Tab-separated table of C-alpha atoms and ligand atoms in Angstrom:
chain	number	residue	atom	x	y	z
A	1	MET	CA	-5.463	10.083	16.377
A	2	ALA	CA	-5.468	9.139	12.641
A	3	GLY	CA	-4.353	12.175	12.032
A	4	LYS	CA	-2.828	13.055	9.245
A	5	SER	CA	-0.594	11.221	6.263
A	6	PHE	CA	0.922	11.534	2.741
A	7	LEU	CA	1.047	9.333	0.563
A	8	ILE	CA	4.071	9.520	-2.361
A	9	ASP	CA	2.968	7.757	-5.367
A	10	THR	CA	6.666	7.718	-7.613
A	11	THR	CA	4.869	6.321	-10.095
A	12	LYS	CA	3.700	9.131	-11.283
A	13	CYS	CA	6.558	11.318	-10.735
A	14	THR	CA	8.135	13.370	-13.087
A	15	ALA	CA	10.652	14.744	-11.028
A	16	CYS	CA	9.728	18.443	-12.224
A	17	ARG	CA	10.764	19.816	-8.376
A	18	GLY	CA	7.979	21.634	-8.212
A	19	CYS	CA	6.931	20.663	-5.222
A	20	GLN	CA	11.110	20.998	-4.146
A	21	ILE	CA	10.650	24.855	-5.307
A	22	ALA	CA	7.092	24.880	-3.478
A	23	CYS	CA	8.997	24.008	-0.231
A	24	LYS	CA	12.225	26.378	-1.040
A	25	GLU	CA	9.423	29.190	-1.667
A	26	TRP	CA	7.090	28.521	1.382
A	27	ASN	CA	9.668	28.327	4.259
A	28	LYS	CA	11.778	31.010	2.837
A	29	LEU	CA	14.818	28.780	2.291
A	30	PRO	CA	17.157	30.166	-0.127
A	31	ALA	CA	18.328	28.406	-3.152
A	32	THR	CA	21.639	26.540	-2.628
A	33	GLU	CA	24.794	26.926	-4.379
A	34	THR	CA	25.837	24.082	-6.237
A	35	LYS	CA	27.620	22.300	-9.215
A	36	GLN	CA	26.870	20.179	-11.967
A	37	THR	CA	28.090	17.052	-10.608
A	38	GLY	CA	26.917	14.693	-13.117
A	39	THR	CA	23.589	13.204	-11.711
A	40	PHE	CA	20.955	15.676	-12.568
A	41	GLN	CA	20.211	15.659	-8.918
A	42	ASN	CA	20.635	19.546	-7.613
A	43	PRO	CA	21.245	20.325	-4.794
A	44	PRO	CA	23.505	17.337	-4.013
A	45	ASP	CA	21.303	16.261	-0.909
A	46	LEU	CA	19.012	18.053	1.845
A	47	SER	CA	20.190	20.558	4.057
A	48	ALA	CA	19.659	23.640	6.227
A	49	SER	CA	18.015	25.159	3.332
A	50	THR	CA	16.290	22.630	1.296
A	51	TYR	CA	14.128	19.991	3.730
A	52	ARG	CA	12.857	18.614	0.697
A	53	LEU	CA	15.152	17.033	-2.522
A	54	VAL	CA	13.715	15.544	-5.800
A	55	ARG	CA	16.772	12.223	-5.546
A	56	PHE	CA	17.496	10.916	-8.933
A	57	GLN	CA	18.828	7.603	-9.699
A	58	GLU	CA	19.006	6.348	-13.093
A	59	TYR	CA	19.668	2.078	-14.013
A	60	PRO	CA	20.455	0.531	-17.566
A	61	SER	CA	17.396	-1.305	-18.526
A	62	GLU	CA	16.885	-4.374	-20.207
A	63	LYS	CA	15.742	-2.398	-23.404
A	64	ASN	CA	19.138	-0.673	-23.793
A	65	TYR	CA	18.382	2.133	-22.601
A	66	MET	CA	18.533	4.235	-18.642
A	67	VAL	CA	15.694	4.309	-17.114
A	68	TRP	CA	14.764	7.571	-13.911
A	69	TYR	CA	14.032	6.476	-10.619
A	70	PHE	CA	12.977	9.818	-8.345
A	71	PHE	CA	12.761	9.940	-4.853
A	72	THR	CA	10.629	13.200	-3.724
A	73	GLU	CA	12.554	13.250	0.171
A	74	ALA	CA	11.625	14.713	3.056
A	75	CYS	CA	10.814	13.988	6.898
A	76	ARG	CA	8.169	11.181	7.053
A	77	HIS	CA	7.057	12.207	10.225
A	78	CYS	CA	7.267	8.562	11.991
A	79	MET	CA	4.439	7.723	14.255
A	80	SER	CA	6.671	6.618	17.191
A	81	PRO	CA	9.312	9.119	16.333
A	82	PRO	CA	12.414	7.461	16.473
A	83	CYS	CA	13.961	10.988	17.049
A	84	LYS	CA	11.931	12.340	18.956
A	85	ALA	CA	12.320	8.838	21.470
A	86	GLU	CA	16.769	10.780	21.468
A	87	ALA	CA	15.723	14.228	21.699
A	88	ASP	CA	14.349	13.830	24.734
A	89	LYS	CA	17.293	12.014	26.687
A	90	TYR	CA	18.817	15.350	26.704
A	91	VAL	CA	15.883	18.517	26.184
A	92	LYS	CA	12.346	17.466	26.779
A	93	ASP	CA	9.931	18.197	23.914
A	94	CYS	CA	12.318	20.192	22.300
A	95	ILE	CA	10.969	18.501	19.397
A	96	THR	CA	6.783	17.767	19.166
A	97	VAL	CA	3.976	16.303	17.326
A	98	ASP	CA	1.157	18.089	16.777
A	99	LYS	CA	-2.643	17.520	16.719
A	100	ASN	CA	-2.290	16.166	13.140
A	101	GLY	CA	0.548	14.154	13.317
A	102	GLY	CA	3.813	16.329	12.230
A	103	VAL	CA	6.838	15.929	14.078
A	104	GLN	CA	7.844	19.143	14.719
A	105	PHE	CA	11.430	19.928	15.901
A	106	ASN	CA	11.320	23.655	17.702
A	107	GLU	CA	13.804	26.528	19.077
A	108	LYS	CA	14.608	23.788	22.464
A	109	THR	CA	16.726	21.712	19.445
A	110	LYS	CA	19.783	24.631	19.418
A	111	ASP	CA	20.445	22.981	23.255
A	112	LEU	CA	21.315	20.056	22.254
A	113	GLY	CA	24.756	20.695	20.969
A	114	ALA	CA	26.884	18.089	20.938
A	115	ASN	CA	23.432	15.767	21.407
A	116	ALA	CA	22.528	16.938	18.234
A	117	ALA	CA	24.204	14.482	16.942
A	118	LYS	CA	23.025	11.539	18.026
A	119	VAL	CA	19.515	13.349	17.531
A	120	LYS	CA	20.403	13.296	13.664
A	121	ALA	CA	21.838	9.691	13.802
A	122	GLY	CA	18.331	8.647	16.109
A	123	CYS	CA	16.866	9.232	12.478
A	124	PRO	CA	16.511	5.963	10.454
A	125	TYR	CA	15.535	7.986	7.505
A	126	ASN	CA	18.818	10.378	7.573
A	127	ILE	CA	16.255	13.791	7.234
A	128	PRO	CA	17.180	16.043	10.175
A	129	ARG	CA	20.021	18.516	8.987
A	130	LEU	CA	22.149	21.317	11.838
A	131	ASP	CA	21.779	24.738	10.506
A	132	GLU	CA	25.074	26.568	10.809
A	133	ALA	CA	23.453	29.584	11.893
A	134	THR	CA	21.017	28.806	14.268
A	135	LYS	CA	22.449	25.517	15.690
A	136	ALA	CA	18.784	24.147	15.109
A	137	LEU	CA	17.769	20.657	13.830
A	138	VAL	CA	15.799	22.123	11.415
A	139	LYS	CA	13.340	19.778	8.506
A	140	CYS	CA	9.936	19.516	7.213
A	141	HIS	CA	7.243	20.567	9.218
A	142	MET	CA	4.441	19.554	6.750
A	143	CYS	CA	2.929	22.585	7.000
A	144	TYR	CA	1.754	22.700	9.820
A	145	MET	CA	0.202	26.804	9.329
A	146	ARG	CA	-1.409	26.050	5.783
A	147	VAL	CA	-2.822	22.818	7.648
A	148	ASP	CA	-4.356	24.613	10.274
A	149	ALA	CA	-5.266	27.451	7.567
A	150	GLY	CA	-7.236	24.407	5.553
A	151	LEU	CA	-4.699	24.548	2.931
A	152	LEU	CA	-2.680	21.518	1.586
A	153	PRO	CA	1.353	21.518	2.498
A	154	ALA	CA	2.679	23.455	-0.120
A	155	CYS	CA	5.027	20.695	-2.275
A	156	VAL	CA	1.198	18.546	-2.686
A	157	LYS	CA	-0.964	21.747	-3.880
A	158	SER	CA	1.904	22.622	-6.135
A	159	CYS	CA	2.289	18.598	-7.922
A	160	PRO	CA	0.706	18.842	-10.854
A	161	THR	CA	0.449	15.103	-11.616
A	162	GLY	CA	-0.932	13.289	-8.233
A	163	ALA	CA	2.028	11.929	-7.018
A	164	LEU	CA	2.282	13.675	-3.963
A	165	ASN	CA	-1.404	13.557	-1.605
A	166	PHE	CA	-2.669	14.623	1.409
A	167	GLY	CA	-4.897	14.767	4.058
A	168	GLU	CA	-6.775	12.352	6.504
A	169	ARG	CA	-4.547	9.303	7.269
A	170	ASP	CA	-7.945	6.672	7.093
A	171	ASP	CA	-8.265	8.474	3.529
A	172	ILE	CA	-4.350	7.971	2.378
A	173	LEU	CA	-4.261	4.649	3.606
A	174	LYS	CA	-7.167	3.539	0.835
A	175	LEU	CA	-5.613	5.371	-1.671
A	176	ALA	CA	-2.708	4.292	-0.965
A	177	GLN	CA	-4.138	0.435	-1.337
A	178	THR	CA	-5.813	1.853	-4.511
A	179	ARG	CA	-2.408	3.090	-6.195
A	180	LEU	CA	-0.781	-0.678	-5.225
A	181	ALA	CA	-3.162	-2.218	-6.345
A	182	GLU	CA	-2.639	-0.624	-10.157
A	183	ALA	CA	0.909	-0.484	-9.534
A	184	LYS	CA	1.730	-3.629	-9.445
A	185	LYS	CA	-0.781	-4.234	-12.473
A	186	LYS	CA	1.716	-2.013	-14.271
A	187	PHE	CA	5.077	-2.614	-13.285
A	188	GLY	CA	4.859	-6.249	-11.479
A	189	ASP	CA	4.891	-7.314	-7.909
A	190	LYS	CA	7.844	-5.873	-6.599
A	191	ALA	CA	5.793	-2.103	-6.290
A	192	GLU	CA	5.078	-1.922	-2.911
A	193	LEU	CA	4.319	0.817	-0.351
A	194	ILE	CA	7.222	1.394	2.473
A	195	ASN	CA	6.812	0.869	5.640
A	196	PRO	CA	2.637	2.321	5.927
A	197	ASP	CA	2.290	1.406	9.333
A	198	GLU	CA	4.827	3.193	11.125
A	199	VAL	CA	5.663	6.537	9.289
A	200	ARG	CA	3.118	9.407	8.136
A	201	ALA	CA	4.564	10.451	4.546
A	202	ILE	CA	3.789	6.410	2.669
A	203	PHE	CA	5.703	6.251	-0.393
A	204	LEU	CA	4.892	4.111	-3.405
A	205	VAL	CA	7.456	2.617	-5.455
A	206	ALA	CA	7.959	0.325	-8.053
A	207	ASP	CA	11.212	-1.446	-7.188
A	208	THR	CA	12.844	-1.996	-4.306
A	209	PRO	CA	13.948	0.453	-2.279
A	210	ALA	CA	17.399	1.023	-1.817
A	211	LYS	CA	16.903	1.500	-5.488
A	212	TYR	CA	15.710	4.630	-5.025
A	213	CYS	CA	17.692	6.410	-2.395
A	214	GLU	CA	19.846	4.991	0.301
A	215	PHE	CA	18.225	5.675	3.136
A	216	ALA	CA	13.894	5.124	1.878
A	217	THR	CA	13.916	2.235	4.176
A	218	TYR	CA	15.711	0.437	7.153
B	301	SF4	FE1	12.123	11.799	13.325
B	301	SF4	FE2	13.513	10.822	11.303
B	301	SF4	FE3	10.805	10.461	11.394
B	301	SF4	FE4	11.319	12.512	10.501
B	301	SF4	S1	11.911	10.732	9.305
B	301	SF4	S2	9.760	12.164	12.415
B	301	SF4	S3	13.331	13.135	11.733
B	301	SF4	S4	13.159	9.977	12.508
B	302	SF4	FE1	7.108	14.742	-8.658
B	302	SF4	FE2	5.024	15.995	-8.041
B	302	SF4	FE3	7.020	16.680	-7.036
B	302	SF4	FE4	7.387	17.098	-9.735
B	302	SF4	S1	6.124	18.049	-8.043
B	302	SF4	S2	9.042	16.412	-8.677
B	302	SF4	S3	5.864	15.017	-9.950
B	302	SF4	S4	6.253	14.645	-6.308
């Protein structure tokens, strides 16, 4: 099954946060109380009420001004999800893979108890979060209800720049190669796709992945 995939082309992202807000709206997730911590990233991290977060990093450039690196982060929907492999040891099928390849956490994750921490640690991208109120593990679900209705995921629908793309995996892989070639021309050979064979949320970056996010790759 080829299934669906995302291409997240960070070279086209303006950090408008449309995707972050659309995700909250569609999932009826509350705003997060936060404060200014000296960065434009807000809130500071993913949480049980923030499934998608636009991460901000800034670096001095050779031209003596700052350069921003934006990274709209959510679950990568791994092709062979390590979170599921770990969770199945404790509560079989509390994590499943749907017909599109979306990795879904369900109510049974509440039964993981103390083992939820091991499932969380099993994710190489540091994505799952524990909902303290329900004790369930939560994260992006690929907007399966929208996708089943023939719609785009809310984040993709909101993106005004072409940074977020979604569709049949084969089409997304082709688009990824086209965008990669464009990025290499513009930004040089450091442009790369992050783990495209391993995940369904494929990031295109113009520089070393770790400069965007500590858990961009592993
Ligand atoms: Fe699971 Fe993490 Fe992969 Fe998402 S990114 S499917 S939570 S291992
Ligand atoms: Fe970037 Fe698009 Fe998200 Fe705006 S909506 S922050 S341009 S990925």
